Amino acid sequence: MLTRVQFRRNFRLITRCLSDKPSDGEEKTPEIKVKPEKKTDSSKEKIQELLKLMMTEPKISESEYREKFATAPDVLGKRKQKADVIEAKTEKIEESITKAASEVAQAIGGDVKQTEAELLSKVLGKINQSSTTLSDLLIGMKVDRSRDSDETLQSETRGQQVKRLVDKTRQSIQKTRFTQRKEKPTSTQITKKSLPQVNKIDIFSGEPLGIFRAKESNFGTKLEVWDKLKERELTLATTQPPANYFQKMILWTEQGKIWKFPINNEQGMEEEQNIHFSEHVFLDTHLEGWCPKKGPIRHFMELVCVGLSKNAFYTVQEKKDHIMWYKEYFESKKDILTEVGVWESQSKNAETTSV
Amino acid sequence: MYSNINLPRQWSRLSYIYRTLTTLEGQTLPQSTKSSDGISPPPRIPRGPTDILQALAATVGPDPTAAHYKYHDDPYLIPLSNFRKRSYALSAEAGRKAAAWIRDEHAELFNTREWDPPGKMKTPYFNADPHIDAFAPKPLYNDESKVTEEDLKYTINNALLEDSLKIFQLLGGTSGVNEELRIAFLQLLCFYNEKEPDSMEWLEERWFSANIRERQAATWKLGGLADKIFESLEPKTSEAYCCIIQGMAKYYQAERAYVLTQEAKDNGIKLSTSVYNSLLGCIGFLKEGTALRTETLKSLLVEMEEQGISPNNETLTSCLRSISAWGGGKMLQQLALQIVAEFKKLGIEPGLSAYYYLLCLFCKERGPRVDILSGILNDLEKRESLEPKEPTDTNFFITAMGVCSDHLQDINLAERLHALLMKDDNYKLVGDAYKESIYYRHFVTVACRHAPFERTTQLLDMLVPNVYVPEPTVMEEIIKTLEVGGAGDRLAQVWSQLVVFGIAKRAKLVERLLSAMCSCYQYQENEVKEKMRAAAADVLRYSQLAEDKEETKDLRSPTQKLSATTLSNIIELCSDTQDKSDPNWDTVSEALQKLRRSEAVGVPNKPQVLADVAQKAATVGKAGIAAVAVTYLAECGFEEAISASTQVLGVMLNRPQEEVKQLLQERQGLDSLHPSALAIADAYHLAKTGAPAQDLDTSTSSESDSESSSEDE
């Protein structure tokens, strides 16, 4: 990337040199004629080197360059040629003017070079580099003497101040930033209103490119997460803070914060959805096999079952676990229970059933 | 007034309800269940969880006379300025965020079921039944947490990028995660360029965040984790290629994206429409110059056709996006129209984003005026609904309104556009608070400049202040319109609006308002005149208050002082009374004192006003006020001072003017006069000779300072 940039910069330099080459060289000639001895040797050498560099073939051919980089269309090239013609003409004029100027200067006498340079600078609008004396530089300058010094400001009365200010604002009323800003829209308005009718464009007026032919759609590989994220960004871009309570409820429903309509008591209890209610209600079956058929323990356990059957919050598994916890508890206290005589019958029963 | 405004809206609302109901009806199951006995219960209509809510919400239209729903909890605190609206809404959001923070930090406090015995606590925060994900504390991941691939899946699905990065590291990087999950993770990384996206939860924050346009530069993280994961995938599936190319193209790493596309094609891997869409979107970063870019665009489209991949809506949008980014010019505009036509032929209608880019391309700020918008509106109005398809769709309305206001200056188009935005629930396409306010800025500006006066005021009544609070520039536009319309009543109201909107400290705006009031004061009814006087007096009081506040508190930015012109306008308005006991005289004298103490900026532009006031005051019998006014005029060096002083003195002494003049010139018998008359005599001499008769104590160096500073403005 970086190398490419540098490469391109080089190219720009070379191309600029190429395009500038003819005019540059021609422009130099008159000046050299006028004052060849003033040029230092090193600068001359430099120019010569530069010219040589221009003469050598560029490292990449024009066609290759065009392929790689954007170039201006060919029309510009023609324009450049025209410019060359004009420059050639002006160059001739320059030459004759220089000659005439030097003749005039010699006729006048005195500091020949100085006069000539002054004449030329007037005509060609160039400042001669050889005559850089301070007075020459100062000739064209104007010193602004209109501004009042601070002392005068302080000595004047308030009345005079105000008058001056009022006059000044009257003069420069158009120049202040505020009025400029104020006037800008109105002025553009007027100019725009005076413009001819806007040209209307029909969006569907274009000529089709004719690339695609309609056929069954095939969108290629699908990226699931990507599409989901795209969807997310879209909703993010179009959601607004809710504008009434219903919208708030919609938002909360979508975020999963409130009950969904239509109201369903068992919402969010999907775990239990496939379980028949009888399993919740008839829990006596879980007493079979370990609980005594009668007696206080049986009585207690039946009450536990009734209680559990009315519990709407436990899952079936939790209810079973609850009963099993009692089973384990009673079995751990088996010794005492048999002593008291409340467990005996159960074990006998168990024996008989097992037999 | 209220009913007038409401009626059209009611209609659209009714039609909307009707539409939703019919669509709901449209969901009915086959009607074939006709029993033989003639009684047939209607078949059950399955409803989604929010269908009923949506139908109900559709009955509540927007009410411009009420504050937005989020503000109405506390009527006393309903915010009316832009700044307060923003801070109010964000404060509420901050409260919600604080609650969420506590929930996340102290998750152990939120895990009991009410019916559980206290001793029975199960796993942390999975105890409540039914389990509500939205209320569950967010899992926190750090270096010690034990994570599984399930956690990674969860974070990917919820777009929690930072967390997923952490989990990915904990799982052992590229080697510890299976391929399928790695591709999913790669998609997340590519989509967001490894930056945490905005949260879905905090709507207000998003609404008020002035999100700048995304930077159009190659921001793709080269050599980042995404690149590493892509390299680790072996063999590289088409998903992997699609994903990485789309990511690179999305963040303008065009060259790498093209290289990878070429690689994929060489390996015979099938790409997708989205890949081509993203490639089309970054052509500008690959090639330079219109000709080369156009060529590339066309060749890409041809390539799609060759590969048998069909274009979709986004293909059109990305083409136009690219073209609009390349500048303007006939060539590109032609190309854009050609592309639109091409897709139209395929049955793909341009979406809002496509139209947005077309507007960008055709309606240049300094280009010729092109009316492409009316065609677009014709097309959009024909559509049944405007479904948002891409996030950039939200740019359409603001841009289109900008075109109406600056480019075409057409109020009719603006009204049509606004009607379209208000239709159904299109309002969600307005984007965010920033875009909304720019949209209304354009709308109000174009209405002020080009709409009939009645229409403009109606619009202002509807929008301001609940829907939109005008910015200072728009306020100036409104004041101008009201001045031209001669609505003194409303101008007086504007002052109170300025105060409420928090822009009353802008001296320029206040000056503009008062000069507008003065210019249409003459032909107002008495009642209105009174209101305007009250408003003018209030301006002075307010500025006094602001200055006092500045003195007591150390404010960062100094309050702007009222200009002398503003003060003289206040004086003009307030002095319009024949009653000596009118409290407005106090205001007049206050303003005059302010002028005299040179606490105002500049000098009044209409000194004649002060002369008139002096005379009026003298007539009423307020000699002191008259004296101050004339003295000020004389000190400022206005020519009006001479005539004013003689006239005023004439009124005060009840003598003809010639006599007064003579008296003044002779300077005799003046010492016996009333002090205020004496002051006027002094002023006369000051004006006449440029120097005071006795001593001058006013012109000090501090005054000249204030004068020069006024020049700088």
Short mmCIF file of C-alpha atoms in Angstrom, two decimals, chain B residues 164-588:
data_model
loop_
_atom_site.label_atom_id
_atom_site.label_comp_id
_atom_site.label_asym_id
_atom_site.label_seq_id
_atom_site.Cartn_x
_atom_site.Cartn_y
_atom_site.Cartn_z
CA SER B 164 -17.82 -13.71 23.34
CA LEU B 165 -14.21 -12.68 22.83
CA LYS B 166 -13.50 -13.54 26.46
CA ILE B 167 -15.24 -16.88 26.22
CA PHE B 168 -13.44 -17.68 23.01
CA GLN B 169 -10.15 -17.10 24.74
CA LEU B 170 -11.17 -19.17 27.74
CA LEU B 171 -12.19 -22.01 25.48
CA GLY B 172 -8.71 -22.13 24.10
CA GLY B 173 -8.89 -19.96 21.00
CA THR B 174 -9.14 -21.38 17.52
CA SER B 175 -8.24 -24.88 18.54
CA GLY B 176 -10.79 -25.22 21.32
CA VAL B 177 -13.94 -24.44 19.41
CA ASN B 178 -15.63 -26.55 16.80
CA GLU B 179 -15.85 -25.41 13.23
CA GLU B 180 -19.52 -24.55 13.12
CA LEU B 181 -19.24 -22.32 16.14
CA ARG B 182 -16.07 -20.78 14.83
CA ILE B 183 -17.89 -19.72 11.66
CA ALA B 184 -20.71 -18.24 13.71
CA PHE B 185 -18.19 -16.37 15.81
CA LEU B 186 -16.38 -15.22 12.70
CA GLN B 187 -19.63 -13.77 11.40
CA LEU B 188 -20.12 -11.80 14.58
CA LEU B 189 -16.58 -10.48 14.45
CA CYS B 190 -16.80 -9.57 10.79
CA PHE B 191 -20.14 -7.87 11.14
CA TYR B 192 -19.03 -5.53 13.88
CA ASN B 193 -15.35 -5.38 13.03
CA GLU B 194 -14.54 -6.55 16.56
CA LYS B 195 -16.27 -3.58 18.16
CA GLU B 196 -19.01 -3.89 20.73
CA PRO B 197 -22.33 -2.90 19.14
CA ASP B 198 -25.02 -0.73 20.73
CA SER B 199 -27.24 -2.45 23.20
CA MET B 200 -30.84 -3.16 22.27
CA GLU B 201 -31.95 -2.39 25.78
CA TRP B 202 -31.25 1.32 26.05
CA LEU B 203 -33.56 2.93 23.55
CA GLU B 204 -33.24 6.47 24.83
CA GLU B 205 -29.49 6.40 24.66
CA ARG B 206 -29.63 5.36 21.05
CA TRP B 207 -32.34 7.91 20.34
CA PHE B 208 -30.31 10.79 21.69
CA SER B 209 -26.83 9.69 20.72
CA ALA B 210 -25.92 11.96 17.85
CA ASN B 211 -24.35 9.13 15.96
CA ILE B 212 -22.10 10.61 13.42
CA ARG B 213 -22.07 9.13 10.00
CA GLU B 214 -19.87 6.11 9.88
CA ARG B 215 -16.43 6.92 8.68
CA GLN B 216 -15.84 6.16 5.04
CA ALA B 217 -12.38 4.76 5.44
CA ALA B 218 -10.68 1.40 5.58
CA THR B 219 -11.25 0.62 9.22
CA TRP B 220 -11.02 -3.14 8.97
CA LYS B 221 -8.68 -4.59 11.57
CA LEU B 222 -5.96 -6.17 9.50
CA GLY B 223 -4.44 -9.21 11.13
CA GLY B 224 -7.10 -9.17 13.80
CA LEU B 225 -8.84 -12.11 15.35
CA ALA B 226 -11.19 -12.43 12.40
CA ASP B 227 -8.29 -12.96 10.03
CA LYS B 228 -6.79 -15.52 12.38
CA ILE B 229 -9.99 -17.49 12.67
CA PHE B 230 -10.41 -17.43 8.93
CA GLU B 231 -6.94 -18.86 8.49
CA SER B 232 -7.60 -21.54 11.05
CA LEU B 233 -10.58 -22.85 9.10
CA GLU B 234 -9.49 -25.76 7.01
CA PRO B 235 -10.88 -26.55 4.50
CA LYS B 236 -12.26 -23.12 3.89
CA THR B 237 -15.96 -23.44 3.25
CA SER B 238 -17.97 -21.03 1.21
CA GLU B 239 -19.45 -19.65 4.44
CA ALA B 240 -16.01 -18.72 5.65
CA TYR B 241 -15.16 -16.96 2.41
CA CYS B 242 -18.49 -15.13 2.22
CA CYS B 243 -18.15 -14.03 5.77
CA ILE B 244 -14.64 -12.65 5.64
CA ILE B 245 -15.18 -10.95 2.28
CA GLN B 246 -18.35 -9.28 3.47
CA GLY B 247 -16.66 -8.12 6.62
CA MET B 248 -13.69 -6.65 4.78
CA ALA B 249 -15.88 -4.98 2.20
CA LYS B 250 -18.15 -3.59 4.89
CA TYR B 251 -15.21 -1.85 6.48
CA TYR B 252 -13.72 -0.82 3.16
CA GLN B 253 -10.71 -3.10 3.08
CA ALA B 254 -11.42 -3.36 -0.62
CA GLU B 255 -8.19 -4.75 -1.98
CA ARG B 256 -8.01 -7.73 0.35
CA ALA B 257 -11.68 -8.40 -0.25
CA TYR B 258 -11.13 -8.54 -3.99
CA VAL B 259 -8.09 -10.75 -3.64
CA LEU B 260 -10.05 -13.18 -1.51
CA THR B 261 -12.96 -13.11 -3.97
CA GLN B 262 -10.60 -14.03 -6.76
CA GLU B 263 -9.15 -16.81 -4.60
CA ALA B 264 -12.58 -18.16 -3.87
CA LYS B 265 -13.55 -18.10 -7.51
CA ASP B 266 -10.36 -19.92 -8.46
CA ASN B 267 -11.11 -22.58 -5.90
CA GLY B 268 -14.59 -23.00 -7.32
CA ILE B 269 -16.31 -21.80 -4.20
CA LYS B 270 -19.81 -20.47 -4.56
CA LEU B 271 -20.31 -16.96 -3.33
CA SER B 272 -23.53 -15.19 -2.51
CA THR B 273 -25.57 -12.15 -3.42
CA SER B 274 -24.56 -10.45 -0.20
CA VAL B 275 -20.91 -10.87 -1.07
CA TYR B 276 -21.40 -9.17 -4.39
CA ASN B 277 -23.48 -6.48 -2.76
CA SER B 278 -20.73 -5.66 -0.35
CA LEU B 279 -18.13 -5.72 -3.11
CA LEU B 280 -20.24 -3.32 -5.16
CA GLY B 281 -20.32 -1.00 -2.18
CA CYS B 282 -16.58 -0.55 -1.95
CA ILE B 283 -15.56 -0.13 -5.57
CA GLY B 284 -14.60 3.45 -4.83
CA PHE B 285 -11.84 2.20 -2.56
CA LEU B 286 -10.40 -0.07 -5.19
CA LYS B 287 -10.31 2.01 -8.34
CA GLU B 288 -9.83 5.64 -9.10
CA GLY B 289 -11.59 7.70 -11.70
CA THR B 290 -15.14 7.50 -12.87
CA ALA B 291 -14.44 5.52 -16.00
CA LEU B 292 -12.56 2.74 -14.26
CA ARG B 293 -15.09 2.58 -11.46
CA THR B 294 -18.03 2.39 -13.81
CA GLU B 295 -16.33 -0.36 -15.71
CA THR B 296 -15.69 -2.33 -12.53
CA LEU B 297 -19.27 -1.89 -11.43
CA LYS B 298 -20.59 -3.22 -14.68
CA SER B 299 -18.16 -6.10 -14.78
CA LEU B 300 -19.17 -7.10 -11.26
CA LEU B 301 -22.81 -7.15 -12.29
CA VAL B 302 -21.94 -9.23 -15.33
CA GLU B 303 -20.00 -11.58 -13.10
CA MET B 304 -23.02 -12.03 -10.89
CA GLU B 305 -25.09 -12.97 -13.91
CA GLU B 306 -22.45 -15.42 -15.06
CA GLN B 307 -22.26 -17.07 -11.68
CA GLY B 308 -26.01 -17.48 -11.67
CA ILE B 309 -26.46 -15.35 -8.60
CA SER B 310 -29.56 -13.22 -8.67
CA PRO B 311 -29.50 -9.64 -7.50
CA ASN B 312 -31.78 -8.33 -4.80
CA ASN B 313 -32.88 -5.06 -3.32
CA GLU B 314 -29.58 -4.47 -1.64
CA THR B 315 -27.68 -4.93 -4.87
CA LEU B 316 -29.47 -1.90 -6.24
CA THR B 317 -28.79 0.06 -3.08
CA SER B 318 -25.10 -0.75 -3.01
CA CYS B 319 -24.71 0.19 -6.67
CA LEU B 320 -26.34 3.54 -6.07
CA ARG B 321 -24.42 4.06 -2.86
CA SER B 322 -21.17 3.59 -4.69
CA ILE B 323 -22.19 5.86 -7.53
CA SER B 324 -23.39 8.63 -5.26
CA ALA B 325 -20.09 8.55 -3.42
CA TRP B 326 -18.11 9.17 -6.60
CA GLY B 327 -19.34 12.71 -7.03
CA GLY B 328 -21.80 14.10 -9.50
CA GLY B 329 -21.97 14.69 -13.18
CA LYS B 330 -24.18 13.75 -16.05
CA MET B 331 -22.39 10.48 -16.71
CA LEU B 332 -22.95 9.07 -13.25
CA GLN B 333 -26.52 10.29 -13.11
CA GLN B 334 -27.20 8.58 -16.38
CA LEU B 335 -25.64 5.40 -15.08
CA ALA B 336 -27.72 5.54 -11.93
CA LEU B 337 -30.91 5.86 -13.95
CA GLN B 338 -29.85 2.98 -16.12
CA ILE B 339 -29.28 0.80 -13.09
CA VAL B 340 -32.64 1.72 -11.62
CA ALA B 341 -34.30 0.81 -14.91
CA GLU B 342 -32.40 -2.46 -15.07
CA PHE B 343 -33.61 -3.50 -11.66
CA LYS B 344 -37.11 -2.31 -12.36
CA LYS B 345 -37.12 -4.69 -15.28
CA LEU B 346 -36.24 -7.48 -12.88
CA GLY B 347 -39.12 -6.49 -10.64
CA ILE B 348 -36.94 -4.95 -7.95
CA GLU B 349 -38.35 -1.64 -6.77
CA PRO B 350 -35.92 0.88 -5.39
CA GLY B 351 -36.21 1.15 -1.62
CA LEU B 352 -35.88 4.21 0.54
CA SER B 353 -32.12 3.85 0.74
CA ALA B 354 -31.89 3.71 -3.03
CA TYR B 355 -33.92 6.89 -3.26
CA TYR B 356 -31.74 8.48 -0.62
CA TYR B 357 -28.65 7.85 -2.70
CA LEU B 358 -30.41 9.09 -5.82
CA LEU B 359 -31.21 12.34 -4.04
CA CYS B 360 -27.60 12.63 -2.96
CA LEU B 361 -26.50 12.11 -6.53
CA PHE B 362 -28.89 14.47 -8.26
CA CYS B 363 -29.50 17.28 -5.80
CA LYS B 364 -26.10 18.77 -5.24
CA GLU B 365 -25.78 21.86 -3.13
CA ARG B 366 -24.30 24.00 -5.82
CA GLY B 367 -25.49 22.06 -8.81
CA PRO B 368 -28.40 22.87 -11.07
CA ARG B 369 -31.84 22.45 -9.62
CA VAL B 370 -33.14 19.02 -10.43
CA ASP B 371 -36.57 17.85 -9.45
CA ILE B 372 -36.23 14.17 -8.94
CA LEU B 373 -38.11 14.19 -5.67
CA SER B 374 -41.61 14.56 -7.07
CA GLY B 375 -41.11 11.42 -9.13
CA ILE B 376 -39.89 9.58 -6.05
CA LEU B 377 -42.84 10.77 -4.02
CA ASN B 378 -45.25 9.69 -6.74
CA ASP B 379 -43.76 6.23 -6.55
CA LEU B 380 -43.69 6.03 -2.77
CA GLU B 381 -47.23 7.30 -2.35
CA LYS B 382 -48.44 4.53 -4.59
CA ARG B 383 -46.96 1.87 -2.35
CA GLU B 384 -49.05 0.17 0.24
CA SER B 385 -46.50 0.49 3.01
CA LEU B 386 -42.93 1.56 3.43
CA GLU B 387 -41.19 -1.34 5.04
CA PRO B 388 -37.74 -0.47 6.31
CA LYS B 389 -35.23 -2.77 4.69
CA GLU B 390 -31.89 -1.28 5.57
CA PRO B 391 -30.65 0.95 8.37
CA THR B 392 -29.84 3.68 5.85
CA ASP B 393 -33.55 3.95 5.05
CA THR B 394 -33.76 6.38 7.94
CA ASN B 395 -31.72 8.87 5.95
CA PHE B 396 -34.36 9.28 3.30
CA PHE B 397 -36.83 11.59 4.97
CA ILE B 398 -34.31 14.00 6.40
CA THR B 399 -32.48 14.26 3.08
CA ALA B 400 -35.68 14.63 1.12
CA MET B 401 -36.86 17.41 3.41
CA GLY B 402 -33.49 19.09 3.06
CA VAL B 403 -33.93 18.95 -0.71
CA CYS B 404 -37.41 20.47 -0.38
CA SER B 405 -36.07 23.28 1.72
CA ASP B 406 -32.71 24.19 0.20
CA HIS B 407 -32.70 22.75 -3.27
CA LEU B 408 -36.23 22.98 -4.60
CA GLN B 409 -37.75 25.44 -2.11
CA ASP B 410 -41.11 23.88 -2.67
CA ILE B 411 -43.60 23.84 0.17
CA ASN B 412 -46.05 21.58 -1.63
CA LEU B 413 -43.50 18.82 -1.98
CA ALA B 414 -42.54 19.31 1.66
CA GLU B 415 -46.15 18.88 2.72
CA ARG B 416 -46.52 15.78 0.63
CA LEU B 417 -43.37 14.35 2.14
CA HIS B 418 -44.55 15.12 5.64
CA ALA B 419 -47.90 13.48 4.95
CA LEU B 420 -46.03 10.40 3.82
CA LEU B 421 -44.00 10.35 7.00
CA MET B 422 -47.13 10.65 9.11
CA LYS B 423 -48.90 7.85 7.26
CA ASP B 424 -49.38 4.59 9.14
CA ASP B 425 -46.33 3.91 11.24
CA ASN B 426 -43.86 5.40 8.81
CA TYR B 427 -42.73 7.71 11.56
CA LYS B 428 -40.30 5.08 12.74
CA LEU B 429 -38.28 5.92 9.63
CA VAL B 430 -37.38 9.29 11.06
CA GLY B 431 -34.32 7.75 12.67
CA ASP B 432 -33.22 9.35 15.91
CA ALA B 433 -33.61 12.62 17.80
CA TYR B 434 -30.87 14.31 15.86
CA LYS B 435 -32.29 13.41 12.49
CA GLU B 436 -35.78 14.28 13.63
CA SER B 437 -34.79 17.77 14.66
CA ILE B 438 -32.95 18.37 11.39
CA TYR B 439 -35.97 17.13 9.52
CA TYR B 440 -38.23 19.61 11.29
CA ARG B 441 -35.68 22.36 10.95
CA HIS B 442 -35.86 21.98 7.19
CA PHE B 443 -39.62 21.66 7.26
CA VAL B 444 -40.21 24.77 9.37
CA THR B 445 -37.70 26.77 7.36
CA VAL B 446 -39.32 25.95 4.05
CA ALA B 447 -42.76 26.63 5.51
CA CYS B 448 -41.67 30.01 6.87
CA ARG B 449 -40.20 31.06 3.58
CA HIS B 450 -42.67 29.71 1.11
CA ALA B 451 -45.94 28.70 2.73
CA PRO B 452 -48.93 31.00 3.17
CA PHE B 453 -48.95 32.67 6.56
CA GLU B 454 -51.97 30.82 7.95
CA ARG B 455 -50.50 27.50 7.01
CA THR B 456 -47.20 28.37 8.65
CA THR B 457 -48.78 29.41 11.92
CA GLN B 458 -50.93 26.31 11.93
CA LEU B 459 -47.85 24.20 11.43
CA LEU B 460 -45.97 26.00 14.16
CA ASP B 461 -48.86 25.52 16.56
CA MET B 462 -48.80 21.85 15.84
CA LEU B 463 -45.07 21.23 16.07
CA VAL B 464 -43.81 23.68 18.65
CA PRO B 465 -42.94 22.92 21.39
CA ASN B 466 -43.87 19.30 21.97
CA VAL B 467 -42.73 17.74 18.75
CA TYR B 468 -39.99 20.15 17.87
CA VAL B 469 -38.15 22.95 19.59
CA PRO B 470 -36.75 25.44 17.08
CA GLU B 471 -33.06 26.17 17.10
CA PRO B 472 -31.96 29.84 17.16
CA THR B 473 -31.56 30.03 13.39
CA VAL B 474 -35.02 28.62 12.81
CA MET B 475 -36.39 30.94 15.46
CA GLU B 476 -35.02 33.88 13.55
CA GLU B 477 -36.75 32.60 10.44
CA ILE B 478 -39.99 32.32 12.39
CA ILE B 479 -39.66 35.84 13.77
CA LYS B 480 -39.11 37.14 10.25
CA THR B 481 -42.23 35.38 9.04
CA LEU B 482 -44.31 36.67 11.93
CA GLU B 483 -43.05 40.18 11.33
CA VAL B 484 -44.05 40.02 7.67
CA GLY B 485 -47.38 38.54 8.66
CA GLY B 486 -47.85 41.29 11.21
CA ALA B 487 -48.79 38.92 14.00
CA GLY B 488 -48.01 41.02 17.05
CA ASP B 489 -49.77 38.63 19.34
CA ARG B 490 -47.53 35.79 18.29
CA LEU B 491 -44.43 37.93 18.47
CA ALA B 492 -45.23 38.64 22.10
CA GLN B 493 -45.61 34.90 22.58
CA VAL B 494 -42.28 34.26 20.91
CA TRP B 495 -40.54 36.03 23.76
CA SER B 496 -41.96 33.61 26.31
CA GLN B 497 -41.02 30.76 23.99
CA LEU B 498 -37.47 32.03 23.83
CA VAL B 499 -37.32 31.95 27.60
CA VAL B 500 -38.83 28.49 27.82
CA PHE B 501 -36.61 27.05 25.09
CA GLY B 502 -33.54 28.38 26.85
CA ILE B 503 -32.38 30.63 24.02
CA ALA B 504 -33.43 33.97 25.49
CA LYS B 505 -29.84 34.85 26.25
CA ARG B 506 -28.97 35.19 22.59
CA ALA B 507 -28.74 38.95 22.23
CA LYS B 508 -28.94 38.86 18.44
CA LEU B 509 -32.16 36.92 18.53
CA VAL B 510 -33.68 39.23 21.12
CA GLU B 511 -32.66 42.25 19.10
CA ARG B 512 -34.28 40.75 16.04
CA LEU B 513 -37.45 40.01 17.97
CA LEU B 514 -37.75 43.49 19.41
CA SER B 515 -37.16 45.23 16.13
CA ALA B 516 -39.80 42.95 14.62
CA MET B 517 -42.17 43.92 17.40
CA CYS B 518 -41.48 47.62 16.89
CA SER B 519 -42.00 47.45 13.18
CA CYS B 520 -45.46 45.98 13.48
CA TYR B 521 -46.50 47.65 16.73
CA GLN B 522 -48.36 50.51 15.09
CA TYR B 523 -51.26 48.62 13.60
CA GLN B 524 -51.98 46.20 16.43
CA GLU B 525 -55.10 46.20 18.54
CA ASN B 526 -54.90 47.71 22.00
CA GLU B 527 -55.04 44.40 23.75
CA VAL B 528 -52.17 43.05 21.65
CA LYS B 529 -50.22 46.23 22.17
CA GLU B 530 -50.44 45.70 25.88
CA LYS B 531 -49.09 42.18 25.55
CA MET B 532 -46.21 43.42 23.45
CA ARG B 533 -45.39 46.09 26.00
CA ALA B 534 -45.41 43.48 28.72
CA ALA B 535 -43.10 41.27 26.70
CA ALA B 536 -40.71 44.15 26.08
CA ALA B 537 -40.64 45.01 29.76
CA ASP B 538 -39.98 41.38 30.51
CA VAL B 539 -37.01 41.30 28.18
CA LEU B 540 -35.38 43.97 30.26
CA ARG B 541 -36.21 42.24 33.52
CA TYR B 542 -34.85 38.97 32.22
CA SER B 543 -31.56 40.45 31.14
CA GLN B 544 -31.29 42.16 34.52
CA LEU B 545 -31.87 38.83 36.20
CA ALA B 546 -29.29 37.11 34.03
CA GLU B 547 -26.71 39.74 34.86
CA ASP B 548 -27.38 39.45 38.56
CA LYS B 549 -26.98 35.73 38.30
CA GLU B 550 -23.72 36.14 36.52
CA GLU B 551 -22.41 38.34 39.27
CA THR B 552 -23.33 35.95 42.03
CA LYS B 553 -22.27 32.80 40.29
CA ASP B 554 -19.06 32.23 38.49
CA LEU B 555 -20.34 31.25 35.08
CA ARG B 556 -18.11 29.98 32.39
CA SER B 557 -19.51 31.93 29.49
CA PRO B 558 -20.46 35.53 30.15
CA THR B 559 -24.02 36.48 29.28
CA GLN B 560 -24.38 38.57 26.20
CA LYS B 561 -25.45 42.13 26.89
CA LEU B 562 -28.44 43.59 25.17
CA SER B 563 -27.59 45.99 22.41
CA ALA B 564 -28.47 49.66 22.60
CA THR B 565 -30.85 49.22 19.70
CA THR B 566 -32.70 46.56 21.67
CA LEU B 567 -32.94 48.88 24.64
CA SER B 568 -34.21 51.75 22.54
CA ASN B 569 -36.80 49.40 21.08
CA ILE B 570 -37.88 48.44 24.57
CA ILE B 571 -38.11 52.11 25.44
CA GLU B 572 -40.16 52.79 22.36
CA LEU B 573 -42.61 50.02 23.13
CA CYS B 574 -42.94 50.72 26.82
CA SER B 575 -43.31 54.46 26.51
CA ASP B 576 -46.50 54.11 24.52
CA THR B 577 -48.76 55.20 27.33
CA GLN B 578 -50.55 58.36 28.43
CA ASP B 579 -50.81 57.37 32.04
CA LYS B 580 -48.29 58.73 34.49
CA SER B 581 -48.81 55.87 36.93
CA ASP B 582 -48.18 53.22 34.32
CA PRO B 583 -45.51 50.83 35.68
CA ASN B 584 -43.98 50.73 32.24
CA TRP B 585 -42.37 54.10 32.93
CA ASP B 586 -40.19 52.31 35.44
CA THR B 587 -39.02 50.03 32.68
CA VAL B 588 -38.32 53.01 30.46
#
